[in-house]
Coordinates of C-alpha atoms and ligand atoms in Angstrom, one line a residue:
M5 CA 22.6 -8.8 16.3
K6 CA 21.9 -5.1 16.9
I7 CA 21.3 -3.8 13.4
T8 CA 19.7 -0.5 12.3
S9 CA 17.2 0.0 9.5
D10 CA 19.8 1.6 7.2
E11 CA 22.1 -1.4 7.8
L12 CA 19.4 -3.9 7.2
R13 CA 18.3 -2.3 3.9
K14 CA 21.9 -2.1 2.8
K15 CA 22.7 -5.7 3.8
W16 CA 19.7 -6.9 1.9
L17 CA 20.5 -5.1 -1.4
D18 CA 24.2 -5.9 -1.1
F19 CA 23.5 -9.6 -0.6
F20 CA 21.2 -9.9 -3.6
C21 CA 23.3 -7.6 -5.9
A22 CA 26.3 -9.9 -5.2
R23 CA 24.1 -12.7 -6.5
G24 CA 23.2 -11.1 -9.8
H25 CA 20.2 -9.0 -8.8
K26 CA 19.6 -5.4 -9.9
P27 CA 18.3 -3.0 -7.3
I28 CA 15.1 -1.2 -8.3
S29 CA 13.6 1.9 -6.7
S30 CA 10.5 1.6 -4.6
A31 CA 7.5 2.2 -6.8
S32 CA 4.9 4.8 -5.8
L33 CA 2.5 3.9 -3.0
I34 CA -0.4 4.7 -5.3
P35 CA -0.6 2.0 -8.0
E36 CA -0.9 3.2 -11.5
N37 CA -3.6 1.9 -13.8
D38 CA -4.7 -0.6 -11.3
P39 CA -8.4 -0.4 -10.4
T40 CA -8.1 -3.3 -7.9
V41 CA -6.4 -1.8 -4.9
L42 CA -5.9 1.7 -3.4
F43 CA -2.3 1.3 -2.3
T44 CA 0.7 -0.8 -3.1
T45 CA 0.4 -3.6 -0.5
A46 CA 3.5 -5.7 -1.3
G47 CA 6.8 -5.6 -3.1
M48 CA 5.4 -7.9 -5.9
H49 CA 2.5 -5.6 -6.6
P50 CA 4.2 -3.2 -9.0
L51 CA 5.9 -6.2 -10.6
V52 CA 2.7 -8.1 -11.6
P53 CA 3.1 -7.6 -15.4
Y54 CA 6.6 -9.0 -15.2
L55 CA 5.5 -11.9 -13.1
L56 CA 3.0 -12.6 -15.8
G57 CA 5.7 -12.6 -18.5
E58 CA 6.5 -9.1 -19.7
P59 CA 10.2 -8.6 -19.8
H60 CA 11.5 -6.2 -17.1
P61 CA 14.1 -3.6 -18.3
A62 CA 16.4 -4.5 -15.4
G63 CA 16.5 -8.2 -16.2
K64 CA 15.3 -11.4 -14.5
R65 CA 16.8 -10.8 -11.0
L66 CA 15.5 -7.9 -9.0
C67 CA 15.7 -6.6 -5.4
D68 CA 14.3 -3.6 -3.5
A69 CA 12.8 -2.0 -0.4
Q70 CA 9.2 -1.2 -1.3
K71 CA 6.9 1.3 0.5
C72 CA 3.7 -0.5 1.4
V73 CA 0.4 0.5 2.9
R74 CA -2.2 -1.9 4.3
T75 CA -5.2 -0.4 6.1
G76 CA -7.2 -3.6 6.6
D77 CA -5.9 -3.8 10.2
I78 CA -6.3 -0.2 11.1
D79 CA -8.2 -1.0 14.3
E80 CA -5.3 -3.3 15.4
V81 CA -2.8 -0.5 15.3
G82 CA -1.6 0.2 18.8
D83 CA -0.5 -3.3 19.6
S84 CA 3.1 -4.3 19.3
A85 CA 3.4 -5.2 15.7
H86 CA 0.7 -3.8 13.4
C87 CA 1.5 -0.9 11.2
T88 CA -0.5 0.7 8.4
F89 CA 2.8 1.7 6.5
F90 CA 5.7 -0.6 6.3
E91 CA 8.7 -1.3 4.1
M92 CA 9.0 -4.7 2.5
L93 CA 12.4 -6.0 1.5
G94 CA 12.0 -8.2 -1.5
N95 CA 13.9 -10.1 -4.2
W96 CA 12.6 -11.7 -7.4
S97 CA 13.4 -14.2 -10.0
L98 CA 11.3 -13.6 -13.1
G99 CA 11.4 -17.0 -14.7
D100 CA 15.1 -17.5 -13.7
Y101 CA 16.2 -19.5 -10.6
F102 CA 13.6 -21.3 -8.4
K103 CA 13.4 -23.0 -5.0
E104 CA 16.7 -24.9 -5.3
Q105 CA 18.5 -21.5 -5.3
M106 CA 16.2 -19.5 -3.1
V107 CA 16.1 -21.8 -0.1
P108 CA 19.9 -21.9 0.4
W109 CA 20.1 -18.1 -0.1
S110 CA 17.4 -17.5 2.5
Y111 CA 19.3 -19.8 5.0
E112 CA 22.6 -18.0 4.2
F113 CA 21.1 -14.5 4.7
L114 CA 19.4 -15.4 8.0
T115 CA 22.3 -17.3 9.6
K116 CA 25.4 -15.6 8.1
E117 CA 24.2 -12.0 7.4
L118 CA 21.8 -11.6 10.2
G119 CA 23.5 -14.0 12.5
L120 CA 20.4 -16.0 13.6
S121 CA 21.3 -19.3 15.1
P122 CA 20.0 -22.2 12.9
D123 CA 18.5 -23.8 16.0
R124 CA 16.3 -20.8 16.5
L125 CA 14.9 -21.0 13.0
A126 CA 11.7 -22.8 12.1
V127 CA 10.2 -23.1 8.6
T128 CA 6.8 -24.0 7.2
V129 CA 6.1 -25.5 3.8
F130 CA 3.0 -26.3 1.8
E131 CA 1.4 -29.7 2.7
G132 CA -0.3 -30.1 -0.7
D133 CA -3.8 -30.4 -1.9
A134 CA -5.8 -30.9 -5.2
D135 CA -4.3 -27.7 -6.7
C136 CA -0.7 -28.3 -6.0
P137 CA 1.4 -31.2 -4.7
R138 CA 3.1 -31.4 -1.2
D139 CA 6.3 -29.4 -1.3
T140 CA 8.7 -32.1 -0.1
E141 CA 11.4 -30.6 -2.3
T142 CA 11.5 -27.4 -0.3
A143 CA 11.4 -29.3 3.0
E144 CA 14.4 -31.3 1.8
L145 CA 16.3 -28.2 0.7
W146 CA 15.8 -26.7 4.2
H147 CA 17.0 -29.9 5.9
K148 CA 20.1 -30.1 3.7
C149 CA 20.9 -26.5 4.7
G150 CA 20.8 -27.5 8.4
I151 CA 17.3 -27.1 9.7
K152 CA 16.3 -30.0 11.9
K153 CA 13.4 -32.1 10.8
E154 CA 11.4 -31.2 13.9
N155 CA 11.6 -27.5 12.9
I156 CA 10.1 -28.0 9.5
F157 CA 6.3 -27.9 9.5
F158 CA 3.9 -28.8 6.7
L159 CA 0.8 -26.6 6.7
G160 CA -2.2 -26.1 4.4
K161 CA -3.3 -23.3 2.0
K162 CA -4.4 -21.1 4.9
H163 CA -0.8 -20.7 6.0
N164 CA 1.4 -21.7 3.1
W165 CA -0.1 -20.2 0.0
W166 CA 0.4 -16.6 -1.1
G167 CA -1.8 -14.5 -3.3
P168 CA -3.2 -13.5 -5.5
A169 CA -3.2 -10.0 -4.2
G170 CA -6.8 -9.5 -5.6
Q171 CA -9.3 -12.1 -6.8
T172 CA -7.1 -13.2 -9.7
G173 CA -3.4 -13.1 -10.6
P174 CA -0.1 -14.7 -9.8
C175 CA 0.1 -16.9 -6.7
G176 CA 1.7 -20.1 -5.4
P177 CA 2.8 -22.2 -2.5
D178 CA 5.2 -20.4 -0.1
T179 CA 7.7 -21.3 2.6
E180 CA 7.8 -19.0 5.6
M181 CA 10.7 -18.5 8.0
F182 CA 10.1 -18.0 11.7
F183 CA 12.3 -16.9 14.6
D184 CA 11.9 -19.2 17.6
T185 CA 11.8 -17.0 20.6
G186 CA 12.8 -19.9 22.9
K187 CA 9.5 -19.8 24.8
P188 CA 8.2 -23.3 25.6
K189 CA 5.7 -24.8 23.2
C190 CA 2.1 -24.0 24.4
S191 CA 1.0 -27.5 23.6
P192 CA 2.4 -30.6 21.9
E193 CA 0.9 -29.4 18.6
C194 CA 2.4 -25.9 18.9
S195 CA 3.7 -24.8 15.5
P196 CA 4.4 -21.5 13.6
A197 CA 0.7 -21.6 12.8
C198 CA 0.0 -20.9 16.5
D199 CA -0.2 -17.4 17.7
C200 CA 1.0 -18.1 21.3
G201 CA 4.1 -16.0 20.5
K202 CA 6.7 -18.7 20.4
Y203 CA 7.4 -18.2 16.7
V204 CA 7.7 -14.9 15.0
E205 CA 7.6 -14.6 11.2
V206 CA 10.6 -13.1 9.6
W207 CA 10.4 -13.8 5.8
N208 CA 8.2 -15.3 3.2
D209 CA 9.4 -17.0 -0.1
V210 CA 6.7 -17.5 -2.6
F211 CA 7.2 -20.0 -5.4
M212 CA 4.9 -18.2 -7.8
Q213 CA 3.9 -20.7 -10.5
F214 CA 0.1 -20.3 -10.9
N215 CA -2.4 -17.8 -12.1
K216 CA -5.7 -17.8 -10.3
N217 CA -8.4 -17.3 -12.8
A218 CA -11.7 -15.5 -12.3
D219 CA -13.6 -18.9 -12.1
G220 CA -11.4 -19.9 -9.1
T221 CA -9.3 -22.4 -11.1
F222 CA -5.5 -22.3 -11.2
S223 CA -3.5 -22.4 -14.4
P224 CA 0.3 -22.7 -14.6
L225 CA 2.1 -19.4 -15.3
K226 CA 4.2 -18.9 -18.4
Q227 CA 7.3 -18.8 -16.2
K228 CA 8.1 -19.9 -12.6
N229 CA 8.9 -17.0 -10.4
V230 CA 10.3 -16.4 -7.0
D231 CA 8.8 -13.6 -4.9
T232 CA 10.0 -13.0 -1.4
G233 CA 9.2 -10.4 1.2
M234 CA 10.6 -9.5 4.6
G235 CA 8.8 -6.8 6.7
L236 CA 11.6 -4.4 7.7
E237 CA 10.1 -3.2 10.9
R238 CA 9.2 -6.6 12.2
A239 CA 12.6 -8.0 11.2
L240 CA 14.3 -5.1 13.1
M241 CA 12.2 -5.8 16.2
N242 CA 13.3 -9.5 16.1
M243 CA 16.9 -8.7 15.4
Q244 CA 17.1 -6.1 18.1
G245 CA 15.3 -8.3 20.6
L246 CA 12.6 -5.6 21.2
S247 CA 9.0 -6.3 22.2
S248 CA 7.4 -3.8 19.8
V249 CA 8.1 -2.3 16.4
Y250 CA 7.7 1.2 17.9
D251 CA 10.9 0.6 19.8
T252 CA 13.0 0.1 16.6
D253 CA 15.2 2.9 15.3
V254 CA 12.7 3.8 12.5
F255 CA 10.1 4.9 15.2
V256 CA 12.4 6.1 18.0
P257 CA 12.6 9.8 16.8
I258 CA 8.9 9.9 15.9
V259 CA 7.9 8.5 19.3
S260 CA 10.2 10.8 21.2
K261 CA 8.8 13.8 19.3
I262 CA 5.3 12.8 20.3
K263 CA 6.3 12.3 23.9
S264 CA 8.0 15.6 24.0
L265 CA 4.9 17.4 22.8
A266 CA 2.4 15.4 25.0
T267 CA 1.2 17.1 28.1
V268 CA -0.4 14.1 30.0
D269 CA 1.3 13.1 33.3
D270 CA 1.3 9.3 32.9
I271 CA 2.6 8.9 29.3
D272 CA 3.4 5.2 30.1
S273 CA -0.1 4.1 31.1
A274 CA -1.5 1.4 28.8
D275 CA -4.0 3.8 27.2
N276 CA -1.4 6.4 26.5
V277 CA 1.1 3.9 25.1
K278 CA -1.6 2.9 22.7
A279 CA -2.4 6.5 21.8
V280 CA 1.3 7.3 21.2
R281 CA 1.6 4.3 18.9
V282 CA -1.6 5.2 16.9
V283 CA -0.3 8.8 16.4
A284 CA 3.2 7.5 15.4
D285 CA 1.8 5.0 12.9
H286 CA -0.9 7.2 11.4
I287 CA 1.2 10.3 11.0
R288 CA 4.0 8.2 9.5
T289 CA 1.6 6.7 7.0
S290 CA 0.0 10.0 6.2
T291 CA 3.4 11.6 5.6
F292 CA 4.3 8.9 3.1
I293 CA 0.9 9.1 1.3
I294 CA 1.0 12.9 1.0
G295 CA 4.8 12.9 0.3
D296 CA 4.6 10.2 -2.3
E297 CA 5.7 10.9 -5.9
R298 CA 2.1 10.5 -6.8
G299 CA 0.9 11.9 -3.5
V300 CA -2.7 12.6 -2.7
T301 CA -4.4 15.0 -0.3
P302 CA -7.3 14.4 2.1
S303 CA -10.7 14.0 0.4
N304 CA -13.8 11.9 0.6
V305 CA -12.9 9.4 -2.0
D306 CA -10.4 6.6 -2.6
Q307 CA -6.9 7.1 -1.2
G308 CA -7.8 10.6 -0.1
Y309 CA -10.5 9.2 2.2
I310 CA -8.1 6.7 3.8
L311 CA -5.7 9.6 4.4
R312 CA -8.4 11.6 6.0
R313 CA -9.4 8.7 8.3
L314 CA -5.7 8.2 9.3
L315 CA -5.2 11.9 10.1
R316 CA -8.4 12.3 12.0
R317 CA -7.8 9.1 14.0
A318 CA -4.4 10.4 14.8
I319 CA -5.8 13.7 16.0
R320 CA -8.5 12.0 18.1
F321 CA -5.9 9.8 19.9
G322 CA -3.5 12.7 20.0
A323 CA -6.0 14.8 21.9
T324 CA -6.0 12.3 24.7
L325 CA -2.3 12.9 25.1
G326 CA -2.8 16.7 25.1
L327 CA -1.3 17.3 21.7
K328 CA -2.4 20.6 20.2
S329 CA -2.8 22.3 16.9
G330 CA 0.4 22.3 14.9
D331 CA 1.9 19.3 16.8
Y332 CA 0.9 16.8 14.1
S333 CA 2.7 18.5 11.3
E334 CA 5.7 18.8 13.6
I335 CA 5.6 15.0 14.2
A336 CA 5.4 14.6 10.4
M337 CA 8.6 16.6 10.1
A338 CA 10.3 14.1 12.4
V339 CA 9.1 11.4 9.9
V340 CA 10.6 13.3 7.0
D341 CA 13.9 13.8 8.8
K342 CA 14.2 10.1 9.6
Y343 CA 13.4 8.9 6.1
A344 CA 14.5 11.6 3.6
H345 CA 17.9 10.0 2.8
V346 CA 16.1 6.8 1.8
Y347 CA 13.0 8.4 0.2
P348 CA 14.0 11.8 -1.1
E349 CA 10.5 12.5 -2.4
L350 CA 9.6 13.2 1.2
Q351 CA 12.1 16.0 1.4
S352 CA 10.8 17.6 -1.8
A353 CA 7.2 17.4 -0.5
K354 CA 8.1 18.7 3.0
N355 CA 6.1 22.0 2.8
K356 CA 3.1 20.3 1.2
I357 CA 3.1 17.6 3.9
K358 CA 3.1 20.3 6.6
E359 CA 0.4 22.4 5.0
E360 CA -2.0 19.5 4.3
I361 CA -1.8 18.1 7.8
D362 CA -2.3 21.6 9.3
L363 CA -5.2 22.2 7.0
E364 CA -6.9 18.9 7.7
E365 CA -6.6 19.6 11.4
V366 CA -8.4 22.9 11.0
R367 CA -11.1 21.2 9.0
F368 CA -11.5 18.4 11.5
T369 CA -11.8 20.9 14.4
K370 CA -14.5 22.8 12.5
T371 CA -16.4 19.5 11.9
L372 CA -16.2 18.7 15.6
E373 CA -17.5 22.1 16.5
N374 CA -20.5 21.5 14.1
G375 CA -20.9 18.1 15.7
I376 CA -21.2 19.7 19.2
K377 CA -24.0 22.0 17.9
E378 CA -25.7 19.0 16.4
F379 CA -25.3 17.2 19.7
E380 CA -26.9 20.0 21.7
K381 CA -29.8 20.1 19.3
L382 CA -30.2 16.4 19.6
C383 CA -30.4 16.6 23.4
K384 CA -32.9 19.4 23.3
F385 CA -35.4 17.4 21.3
L386 CA -34.8 14.0 22.9
Q387 CA -38.1 12.5 24.2
T388 CA -36.4 9.7 26.3
D389 CA -33.2 9.5 28.4
T390 CA -31.3 7.6 25.7
I391 CA -29.6 8.9 22.6
P392 CA -30.5 6.4 19.8
G393 CA -27.8 4.3 18.2
K394 CA -28.6 5.9 14.9
S395 CA -27.9 9.4 16.2
A396 CA -24.7 8.3 17.9
F397 CA -23.6 6.7 14.7
R398 CA -24.4 9.9 12.7
L399 CA -22.2 11.9 15.2
Y400 CA -19.5 9.4 14.6
D401 CA -19.8 9.1 10.8
T402 CA -20.5 12.6 9.8
Y403 CA -18.9 14.6 12.6
G404 CA -16.1 12.3 13.6
F405 CA -17.3 11.8 17.2
P406 CA -15.8 8.7 18.8
L407 CA -18.5 6.8 20.7
E408 CA -16.7 7.3 24.0
M409 CA -16.9 11.0 23.5
T410 CA -20.7 10.9 22.8
I411 CA -21.2 8.7 25.9
E412 CA -19.2 11.1 28.1
M413 CA -21.0 14.2 26.8
A414 CA -24.4 12.4 27.2
K415 CA -23.5 11.5 30.8
E416 CA -22.7 15.1 31.6
R417 CA -26.3 15.9 30.7
G418 CA -27.8 12.9 32.4
F419 CA -28.4 10.9 29.2
K420 CA -27.5 7.4 28.2
V421 CA -26.5 6.1 24.7
D422 CA -27.9 3.1 23.0
V423 CA -24.5 1.4 22.5
E424 CA -25.9 -1.8 21.0
G425 CA -27.8 0.3 18.4
F426 CA -24.6 2.2 17.6
E427 CA -22.7 -1.0 17.1
A428 CA -25.4 -2.5 14.8
K429 CA -25.2 0.6 12.6
F430 CA -21.4 0.5 12.7
K431 CA -21.4 -3.1 11.6
E432 CA -23.9 -2.4 8.8
H433 CA -21.7 0.4 7.5
R434 CA -18.5 -1.7 7.8
D435 CA -20.1 -4.5 5.8
L436 CA -21.2 -2.1 3.2
S437 CA -17.7 -0.6 2.8
H438 CA -16.2 -4.1 2.8
A439 CA -18.5 -4.9 0.0
G440 CA -17.1 -1.8 -1.8
A441 CA -13.6 -3.0 -1.2
E442 CA -14.5 -6.4 -2.7
Q443 CA -15.8 -4.7 -5.8
R444 CA -12.4 -3.3 -6.3
F445 CA -10.9 -6.7 -6.6
K446 CA -13.4 -8.0 -9.2
G447 CA -11.3 -7.0 -12.2
G448 CA -8.4 -9.0 -11.0
L449 CA -5.0 -7.6 -10.1
A450 CA -3.4 -5.4 -12.8
D451 CA -5.5 -6.7 -15.7
T452 CA -3.3 -7.0 -18.7
G453 CA -6.1 -7.9 -21.1
E454 CA -6.5 -6.4 -24.6
A455 CA -9.3 -4.0 -23.7
T456 CA -7.2 -2.6 -20.9
A457 CA -4.1 -2.3 -23.0
K458 CA -6.1 -0.3 -25.6
L459 CA -7.5 2.1 -23.0
H460 CA -4.0 2.5 -21.6
T461 CA -2.8 3.7 -25.0
A462 CA -5.8 6.0 -25.3
T463 CA -4.8 7.4 -21.9
H464 CA -1.4 8.4 -23.2
L465 CA -2.9 10.0 -26.3
M466 CA -5.4 11.9 -24.1
H467 CA -2.8 13.1 -21.7
K468 CA -0.8 14.6 -24.6
A469 CA -4.0 16.1 -26.1
L470 CA -4.9 17.7 -22.8
K471 CA -1.5 19.4 -22.6
T472 CA -1.9 20.6 -26.2
V473 CA -5.5 21.8 -26.0
L474 CA -5.3 23.4 -22.5
N475 CA -1.9 24.8 -23.2
D476 CA -1.0 25.0 -19.5
P477 CA 2.3 23.8 -18.1
N478 CA 0.5 22.8 -14.9
V479 CA -1.5 20.1 -16.7
N480 CA 0.0 16.8 -15.4
Q481 CA -1.2 13.3 -14.6
K482 CA -2.3 12.9 -11.0
G483 CA -3.8 9.4 -11.2
S484 CA -5.0 6.8 -13.6
N485 CA -7.3 3.9 -13.2
I486 CA -8.3 1.6 -16.0
T487 CA -10.9 -1.2 -16.1
P488 CA -11.7 -3.1 -19.3
E489 CA -14.8 -0.8 -19.7
R490 CA -13.3 2.7 -19.3
L491 CA -10.4 4.8 -18.5
R492 CA -10.4 7.3 -15.6
F493 CA -7.7 10.0 -15.5
D494 CA -7.0 12.7 -12.9
F495 CA -4.9 15.7 -13.9
S496 CA -4.0 19.0 -12.3
F497 CA -6.0 21.9 -13.8
A498 CA -7.7 24.7 -12.0
R499 CA -11.1 24.9 -13.7
A500 CA -13.7 22.9 -15.6
M501 CA -13.1 22.3 -19.3
T502 CA -15.4 23.9 -21.8
P503 CA -17.4 21.7 -24.2
E504 CA -15.2 23.0 -27.0
E505 CA -12.0 21.9 -25.2
I506 CA -13.5 18.5 -24.6
K507 CA -14.3 18.2 -28.2
A508 CA -10.8 19.3 -29.3
V509 CA -9.2 16.7 -27.0
E510 CA -11.5 14.0 -28.5
D511 CA -10.6 15.1 -32.0
L512 CA -6.9 15.0 -31.4
V513 CA -7.1 11.5 -29.9
N514 CA -9.3 10.3 -32.8
A515 CA -6.9 11.8 -35.3
A516 CA -4.0 9.8 -33.8
I517 CA -6.2 6.7 -33.9
K518 CA -7.1 7.3 -37.6
A519 CA -3.3 7.8 -38.4
D520 CA -2.9 4.1 -37.3
V521 CA 0.7 4.6 -36.1
P522 CA 2.6 1.8 -34.3
I523 CA 3.4 2.0 -30.6
T524 CA 7.0 1.3 -29.9
C525 CA 8.8 0.6 -26.6
E526 CA 12.4 1.4 -25.8
E527 CA 14.4 0.9 -22.7
M528 CA 16.7 3.7 -21.4
T529 CA 18.0 5.3 -18.3
V530 CA 15.8 7.9 -16.5
D531 CA 18.2 10.6 -17.6
E532 CA 18.0 9.5 -21.3
A533 CA 14.2 9.4 -21.0
K534 CA 14.1 12.9 -19.6
A535 CA 16.4 14.1 -22.4
S536 CA 14.2 12.5 -25.0
G537 CA 11.3 14.6 -23.8
A538 CA 9.3 11.7 -22.3
V539 CA 6.8 12.6 -19.6
G540 CA 6.2 10.5 -16.5
L541 CA 7.6 9.9 -13.1
F542 CA 11.3 10.3 -12.9
A543 CA 11.7 8.8 -9.4
S544 CA 14.7 6.5 -9.5
K545 CA 17.6 6.0 -7.1
Y546 CA 19.7 3.5 -8.9
G547 CA 19.9 5.0 -12.5
E548 CA 18.0 1.9 -13.5
K549 CA 16.4 1.5 -16.9
V550 CA 12.8 2.4 -17.6
K551 CA 10.5 1.7 -20.5
V552 CA 9.5 4.6 -22.7
Y553 CA 6.5 4.1 -25.0
T554 CA 6.3 6.2 -28.1
I555 CA 3.2 6.7 -30.2
G556 CA 4.4 8.1 -33.4
E557 CA 4.6 11.9 -33.1
Y558 CA 1.7 11.9 -30.7
S559 CA 3.1 10.9 -27.3
K560 CA 6.2 9.8 -25.4
E561 CA 5.8 8.5 -21.8
I562 CA 7.7 6.5 -19.2
C563 CA 5.4 3.6 -18.4
G564 CA 5.4 -0.1 -17.6
G565 CA 2.8 -1.1 -20.3
P566 CA 1.3 -3.1 -21.8
H567 CA -0.1 -1.2 -24.8
A568 CA -1.9 -1.8 -28.1
S569 CA 0.4 -2.4 -31.1
R570 CA -1.1 0.2 -33.4
T571 CA -3.4 3.1 -32.7
G572 CA -5.7 1.9 -35.4
E573 CA -6.9 -0.9 -33.1
L574 CA -8.4 1.5 -30.6
G575 CA -11.8 2.3 -32.4
H576 CA -13.5 5.6 -31.5
F577 CA -12.5 7.6 -28.5
K578 CA -15.1 9.5 -26.4
I579 CA -15.0 11.5 -23.2
V580 CA -18.1 10.6 -21.1
K581 CA -17.5 12.8 -18.1
E582 CA -15.3 15.7 -17.0
Q583 CA -15.7 16.7 -13.4
S584 CA -13.8 18.0 -10.3
S585 CA -11.9 15.3 -8.4
S586 CA -10.4 17.5 -5.6
A587 CA -9.1 21.0 -5.3
G588 CA -7.2 21.8 -8.4
V589 CA -7.6 18.3 -9.9
R590 CA -10.0 17.4 -12.7
R591 CA -11.2 13.9 -13.5
I592 CA -12.1 12.5 -16.9
K593 CA -13.9 9.3 -17.7
A594 CA -13.6 8.1 -21.3
V595 CA -14.4 5.0 -23.4
L596 CA -13.4 3.4 -26.7
E597 CA -16.4 2.5 -28.8
Ligands
LIG115 N1 4.2 -11.4 -1.8 C1 4.6 -12.0 -0.6 C2 4.2 -11.3 0.7 O1 3.6 -10.2 0.6 C3 6.1 -12.1 -0.6 O2 6.7 -11.0 -1.0 O3 4.4 -11.8 1.7

């Protein structure tokens, strides 16, 4: 079936709405109050509190298309199916229906709505282990729908268990659906677990019934949930019978724009095909990160650093295609045009996206120029004919020189490069930054513990106090990150706060704590929330309900929760640091003692 991205999104939402689901808007790509991950990586991610038992304002059946970013595979981008940004179509049962309902719906959607022949479908189910029994129930449900026994495969945890997204959190056995391309089996054991290309994954249904605890054990969740996810780009590739996601309609205008700007002769050579894909992927992801409702700009920390890496990598690959200054933001405009009707935040941020990309390009060019000076100096003082791996790595890490470029420049001057030494340094650095990423997961996904809830309430009080004390309409939340130990809050403000202002903010928050007022939560539409004077993100396409937390006269904010019940529980509030986070953005760290 030839189906476009717009048609697939619509079919998905229509199908689940007809079955009692409420559509919800995609959440921001930047998770709020979640110290464990930098970006939203799956549709279930913004729903973690609800999977753990908090009631969702839209009810127990939800569906959406969620913006996701995963940068773990950044070096694989350029092959046919890896993307750093993708859309995940998802539907959820929050303690409502379970497998007996989800399996027949999945079958119906794939065969009737998408027109896949049942004989071309293969499914996998969990084979069972000490944590959870063999999922014969799901296998039987598939068989009853019409999947032949030989197309049902039992596999272990490695393949048929999803989550948690961090070290702890909701998870469970899953059943995955694969499109059988019709290629012959590569061996008698060939199954969807095999990567020979016979089977292509289309959809994943997770039967989320466990919470993984910090000690590695699993305990049953309060409620049994269903969490499903279908990658839009890969589904389109399969449906349209294409060999790469870059040939699907979401990428076509982006890729054509790149090709029209490129000046190399052989745009279809293997290297150039890869470069076009890297530029297309990275500029698309950067556009969504800058243009997000909680968008960030390039920097040397957190999301801003990933954005910087994506843009610089795009520029490096783009240079091999002959792309020049200003081309990258023009490609970004093709991304905005393709997606603005689905993600209107991109349209509103159009100028900002253009400016930030142009600016980063200028900065990168400058860095490269400084790198060339550094390189010349290095050559001048070199005692041997080989540039040490350490120096090549410094050129790479500090000045953004790809190794190939250093080798080439060295060759022109009759030098060699210690490639092995470079790779050893590279690995050392990667291991270190992986260790950093692991640290992020320590707290567990979206911790809903008591300490975190109290700090979350303190964050609302502080946000309001900042607005009052600084008396500047531009003071707005730019980011929030809470661990059980401290809160961290980024807000827009042009200068450092004075010690008096910091004290005044602390005093206001402590006065609210002393007043011991209750925290109440109401559900209302976004328009009602706006009219009530609540602050927060108003992004919503479906007029869906949001939660508004009110803290007496002190604060009113749109937020998912959870919060303390009374301010008196908070103890004493103290700001431990106020510093610059990026241009025009301040960062506060504060604790409750
Ligand atoms: N959470 C599962 C996934 O990411 C299903 O949505 O695949």
